[in-house]
């Protein structure tokens, strides 16, 4: 059993770490507004939709399995895990060279070979592209235009601390289902899939419906249910919509609605307060007489 078993997930002796990526749908706001959702004792932390890793950096688990279907995300995390100092130096170089021409040269040039260079490239593009959006064309090439932000090196950067945290984590480029199927009793699984529901009250945009369809949502709910039945603790975030509630059902899960401000919009006028759904597995009842 991991040393984290039976211990509080909040480590008071650890400095706060700010996620180094800005990711659409990221959960910085959720851990800041509702940290109680993640105050769950666990043996291992599992996150199959890693993105910026806001919840991972908030919890600071002693043992973690982190995954994402996006190879660029996993490469960035691996680059910092293994070559934090090199990534820092490369970002400083990007910072000094940043301009319109340099951005498009980096974006359109072939992807570099070294792990550190690949990580630094993604972080640079993420920090200077429009709204921190990740989008690729049909050839799989990043094609987001330049944004207004010019700071490549941030005061909150602490890649040494990030690297230290990631030494306790296994990183995988993988579909979510196989990762969830590894969850066992005592594990905490956080699921933050792309939202594929759009309706008048919620307004979430279907960013990548071709990559994450309604069939994927159904597959996710079934995998989460199986993991909950094995005794894993499940926390899911999704669009606040009746179809999502029906997908999970009230037998194994309970539901909580939270509000957030969504900045992903072309104009400030169209940015509104949105509701999101938090789906939490109910504690599994042990058979009578068991210890």
Coordinates of C-alpha atoms in Angstrom, one line a residue:
X1 CA 0.0 0.0 0.0
X2 CA 1.2 3.5 -0.8
X3 CA 2.4 5.7 2.0
X4 CA -0.5 8.1 1.0
X5 CA -3.1 5.5 2.1
X6 CA -5.2 6.8 5.0
X7 CA -3.5 10.2 5.0
X8 CA -5.0 13.5 4.1
X9 CA -4.5 14.5 0.4
X10 CA -3.7 18.1 1.4
X11 CA 0.0 18.4 2.1
X12 CA 0.6 21.5 4.2
X13 CA 4.4 21.4 3.8
X14 CA 4.2 21.6 -0.1
X15 CA 4.3 24.9 -1.9
X16 CA 1.4 25.7 -4.3
X17 CA 2.2 24.9 -7.9
X18 CA 0.4 26.7 -10.7
X19 CA -0.3 24.6 -13.8
X20 CA 2.2 25.5 -16.6
X21 CA -0.5 25.1 -19.4
X22 CA -3.6 27.1 -20.0
X23 CA -6.1 24.6 -21.2
X24 CA -9.7 25.2 -22.5
X25 CA -12.0 23.7 -19.9
X26 CA -9.3 23.6 -17.3
X27 CA -10.3 23.3 -13.6
X28 CA -8.2 25.9 -11.9
X29 CA -11.5 27.7 -11.0
X30 CA -13.0 24.5 -9.6
X31 CA -10.2 23.7 -7.2
X32 CA -10.1 27.3 -6.1
X33 CA -13.9 27.5 -5.5
X34 CA -14.6 23.9 -4.4
X35 CA -11.5 22.3 -2.9
X36 CA -13.8 20.2 -0.7
X37 CA -14.7 18.1 -3.8
X38 CA -11.2 16.6 -3.8
X39 CA -10.7 16.2 -0.1
X40 CA -10.9 12.4 -0.4
X41 CA -8.4 10.0 1.1
X42 CA -6.9 7.8 -1.5
X43 CA -4.2 5.2 -2.3
X44 CA -3.5 6.5 -5.8
X45 CA -4.8 9.4 -7.9
X46 CA -5.8 8.6 -11.5
X47 CA -6.6 11.2 -14.2
X48 CA -7.2 10.1 -17.8
X49 CA -8.0 13.6 -19.2
X50 CA -4.9 15.3 -17.9
X51 CA -4.9 18.6 -19.9
X52 CA -3.3 21.2 -17.6
X53 CA -3.5 19.0 -14.6
X54 CA -5.0 21.5 -12.3
X55 CA -6.5 19.0 -9.9
X56 CA -3.3 16.9 -9.9
X57 CA -1.3 20.0 -8.9
X58 CA -3.9 20.9 -6.2
X59 CA -4.0 17.4 -4.6
X60 CA -0.3 16.7 -4.8
X61 CA -0.7 12.9 -4.6
X62 CA 2.0 10.6 -3.4
X63 CA 1.2 8.2 -6.3
X64 CA -0.5 9.0 -9.6
X65 CA -1.4 7.6 -13.0
X66 CA -1.8 10.5 -15.5
X67 CA -2.9 10.1 -19.1
X68 CA -4.2 12.0 -22.1
X69 CA -5.0 11.0 -25.7
X70 CA -3.2 14.2 -26.7
X71 CA 0.4 13.1 -27.2
X72 CA 1.6 16.8 -27.1
X73 CA 0.3 17.1 -23.5
X74 CA 2.0 14.0 -22.3
X75 CA 5.2 15.0 -24.1
X76 CA 5.2 18.3 -22.3
X77 CA 4.7 16.7 -18.9
X78 CA 7.4 14.1 -19.7
X79 CA 9.8 16.8 -20.8
X80 CA 9.5 18.7 -17.6
X81 CA 9.6 15.5 -15.5
X82 CA 12.9 14.5 -17.1
X83 CA 14.5 17.7 -18.3
X84 CA 13.1 20.6 -16.3
X85 CA 16.3 22.8 -16.5
X86 CA 16.5 22.4 -20.3
X87 CA 12.9 23.3 -20.8
X88 CA 13.4 26.4 -18.7
X89 CA 16.4 27.5 -20.8
X90 CA 14.5 26.9 -24.0
X91 CA 11.5 28.9 -22.8
X92 CA 13.8 31.8 -21.9
X93 CA 15.1 31.7 -25.4
X94 CA 11.6 31.7 -26.8
X95 CA 10.8 34.7 -24.5
X96 CA 13.5 36.8 -26.0
X97 CA 12.7 35.9 -29.6
X98 CA 8.9 36.1 -29.4
X99 CA 7.3 38.2 -32.1
X100 CA 4.7 37.6 -34.8
X101 CA 7.2 36.1 -37.3
X102 CA 8.9 33.9 -34.7
X103 CA 5.5 32.5 -33.5
X104 CA 4.5 31.3 -36.9
X105 CA 7.9 29.9 -37.7
X106 CA 7.8 27.8 -34.5
X107 CA 4.2 26.8 -35.2
X108 CA 4.8 25.8 -38.8
X109 CA 8.3 24.3 -38.6
X110 CA 8.8 20.6 -38.1
X111 CA 8.4 19.4 -34.6
X112 CA 11.9 19.2 -32.9
X113 CA 13.3 15.8 -32.0
X114 CA 14.3 16.1 -28.3
X115 CA 11.8 15.7 -25.6
X116 CA 12.8 19.0 -23.9
X117 CA 12.4 20.9 -27.1
X118 CA 9.0 19.4 -27.8
X119 CA 7.9 20.3 -24.3
X120 CA 9.1 23.9 -24.6
X121 CA 7.5 24.3 -28.0
X122 CA 4.1 23.3 -26.8
X123 CA 4.4 25.5 -23.7
X124 CA 5.5 28.5 -25.9
X125 CA 2.6 28.1 -28.4
X126 CA 0.1 27.5 -25.6
X127 CA 1.2 30.7 -23.8
X128 CA 1.2 33.0 -26.9
X129 CA -1.6 31.6 -29.1
X130 CA -5.1 32.9 -29.2
X131 CA -6.9 32.2 -25.8
X132 CA -4.7 29.2 -25.1
X133 CA -6.8 27.1 -27.5
X134 CA -5.4 23.7 -28.7
X135 CA -6.6 22.9 -32.2
X136 CA -5.0 21.0 -35.0
X137 CA -5.9 20.7 -38.7
X138 CA -6.6 17.5 -40.6
X139 CA -2.9 16.8 -40.9
X140 CA -2.6 16.9 -37.1
X141 CA -0.7 20.2 -37.2
X142 CA -1.3 22.9 -34.6
X143 CA -3.0 25.8 -36.4
X144 CA -4.1 28.4 -33.8
X145 CA -3.2 32.0 -34.7
X146 CA -1.1 34.2 -32.5
X147 CA -2.7 35.8 -29.5
X148 CA -2.1 39.0 -27.6
X149 CA -0.1 37.6 -24.7
X150 CA 3.7 38.1 -24.9
X151 CA 5.0 36.6 -21.7
X152 CA 6.6 33.3 -22.3
X153 CA 8.4 33.0 -19.0
X154 CA 6.0 33.5 -16.1
X155 CA 6.6 34.4 -12.4
X156 CA 4.7 31.3 -11.4
X157 CA 7.0 28.9 -13.3
X158 CA 8.6 26.4 -11.0
X159 CA 9.6 23.5 -13.3
X160 CA 11.9 22.1 -10.6
X161 CA 9.0 21.6 -8.3
X162 CA 6.8 20.3 -11.1
X163 CA 9.5 17.8 -12.0
X164 CA 9.7 16.7 -8.4
X165 CA 6.0 16.1 -8.3
X166 CA 6.0 14.2 -11.5
X167 CA 8.6 11.7 -10.3
X168 CA 5.7 10.2 -8.3
X169 CA 3.5 9.9 -11.4
X170 CA 3.3 7.5 -14.3
X171 CA 2.5 9.3 -17.6
X172 CA 0.8 7.6 -20.5
X173 CA -0.5 8.6 -23.9
X174 CA -3.7 6.6 -23.9
X175 CA -7.5 6.4 -24.4
X176 CA -9.4 7.0 -21.2
X177 CA -11.2 3.6 -20.9
X178 CA -8.1 1.4 -20.4
X179 CA -6.8 3.8 -17.7
X180 CA -10.1 3.9 -15.8
X181 CA -10.3 0.1 -16.0
X182 CA -7.1 0.0 -13.9
X183 CA -8.7 1.8 -11.0
X184 CA -9.2 -0.3 -7.8
X185 CA -10.6 0.1 -4.3
X186 CA -8.9 3.1 -2.6
X187 CA -8.1 5.0 -5.9
X188 CA -9.4 8.4 -6.6
X189 CA -10.3 8.9 -10.3
X190 CA -11.0 12.4 -11.6
X191 CA -12.6 12.6 -15.0
X192 CA -12.9 15.8 -16.9
X193 CA -13.9 14.9 -20.5
X194 CA -14.5 17.2 -23.4
X195 CA -18.0 18.4 -23.2
X196 CA -20.2 17.4 -26.1
X197 CA -23.6 18.7 -24.9
X198 CA -24.8 22.1 -26.1
X199 CA -28.1 23.7 -25.1
X200 CA -29.5 27.1 -24.3
X201 CA -29.0 27.1 -20.5
X202 CA -25.5 25.9 -20.7
X203 CA -24.0 26.9 -24.0
X204 CA -20.9 24.7 -23.9
X205 CA -19.3 24.5 -27.3
X206 CA -18.5 21.2 -29.0
X207 CA -14.8 21.8 -29.4
X208 CA -13.9 18.3 -30.6
X209 CA -17.0 16.3 -31.1
X210 CA -15.3 14.3 -33.8
X211 CA -12.7 13.3 -31.2
X212 CA -15.1 12.8 -28.3
X213 CA -18.5 11.8 -29.5
X214 CA -21.7 10.9 -27.5
X215 CA -20.7 7.3 -27.8
X216 CA -17.5 8.2 -26.0
X217 CA -19.6 9.9 -23.3
X218 CA -21.6 6.7 -22.9
X219 CA -18.4 4.6 -22.8
X220 CA -17.0 6.9 -20.2
X221 CA -20.0 6.6 -17.9
X222 CA -19.9 2.8 -18.1
X223 CA -16.2 2.7 -17.3
X224 CA -16.7 5.1 -14.4
X225 CA -19.6 2.9 -13.1
X226 CA -17.5 -0.2 -13.3
X227 CA -14.6 1.5 -11.4
X228 CA -17.1 2.7 -8.7
X229 CA -18.4 -0.8 -8.3
X230 CA -14.8 -2.0 -7.7
X231 CA -14.5 0.5 -4.9
X232 CA -12.8 3.4 -6.6
X233 CA -13.9 7.0 -5.7
X234 CA -15.0 8.8 -8.8
X235 CA -15.4 12.5 -9.4
X236 CA -16.6 13.6 -12.9
X237 CA -17.2 17.1 -14.3
X238 CA -19.4 17.5 -17.3
X239 CA -22.0 19.8 -18.9
X240 CA -25.0 20.4 -16.6
X241 CA -27.7 18.7 -18.7
X242 CA -30.4 16.1 -18.1
X243 CA -28.9 13.7 -20.7
X244 CA -25.7 13.6 -18.6
X245 CA -27.6 12.9 -15.4
X246 CA -29.5 10.1 -17.2
X247 CA -26.2 8.6 -18.5
X248 CA -24.8 8.1 -15.0
X249 CA -28.0 7.5 -13.0
X250 CA -28.7 8.1 -9.3
X251 CA -28.0 4.5 -8.3
X252 CA -24.2 4.7 -8.1
X253 CA -23.7 8.5 -8.3
X254 CA -24.8 11.8 -6.7
X255 CA -24.9 15.1 -8.5
X256 CA -23.9 18.7 -7.7
X257 CA -24.2 21.8 -9.8
X258 CA -21.5 24.5 -9.7
X259 CA -21.2 27.7 -11.6
X260 CA -18.3 29.2 -13.4
X261 CA -17.3 32.0 -15.7
X262 CA -16.5 30.8 -19.2
X263 CA -13.9 32.9 -21.0
X264 CA -13.9 31.0 -24.3
X265 CA -15.8 33.5 -26.4
X266 CA -14.9 35.9 -29.2
X267 CA -16.4 38.9 -27.4
X268 CA -16.7 39.8 -23.8
X269 CA -20.4 40.5 -24.3
X270 CA -21.1 36.9 -25.0
X271 CA -19.2 35.5 -22.0
X272 CA -21.6 34.4 -19.3
X273 CA -21.9 32.5 -16.2
X274 CA -22.3 28.8 -16.9
X275 CA -23.4 25.8 -14.8
X276 CA -21.4 22.6 -14.7
X277 CA -22.2 19.3 -13.3
X278 CA -20.1 17.4 -10.7
X279 CA -20.8 13.7 -10.5
X280 CA -19.5 11.9 -7.4
X281 CA -19.7 8.2 -6.7
X282 CA -21.5 7.1 -3.7
X283 CA -19.6 5.1 -1.1
X284 CA -19.9 1.4 -1.7
X285 CA -21.7 -0.4 1.0
X286 CA -19.8 -3.4 2.4
X287 CA -21.7 -6.7 2.8
X288 CA -23.2 -7.2 6.3
X289 CA -20.6 -8.7 8.7
X290 CA -17.6 -7.7 6.6
X291 CA -14.7 -5.8 8.2

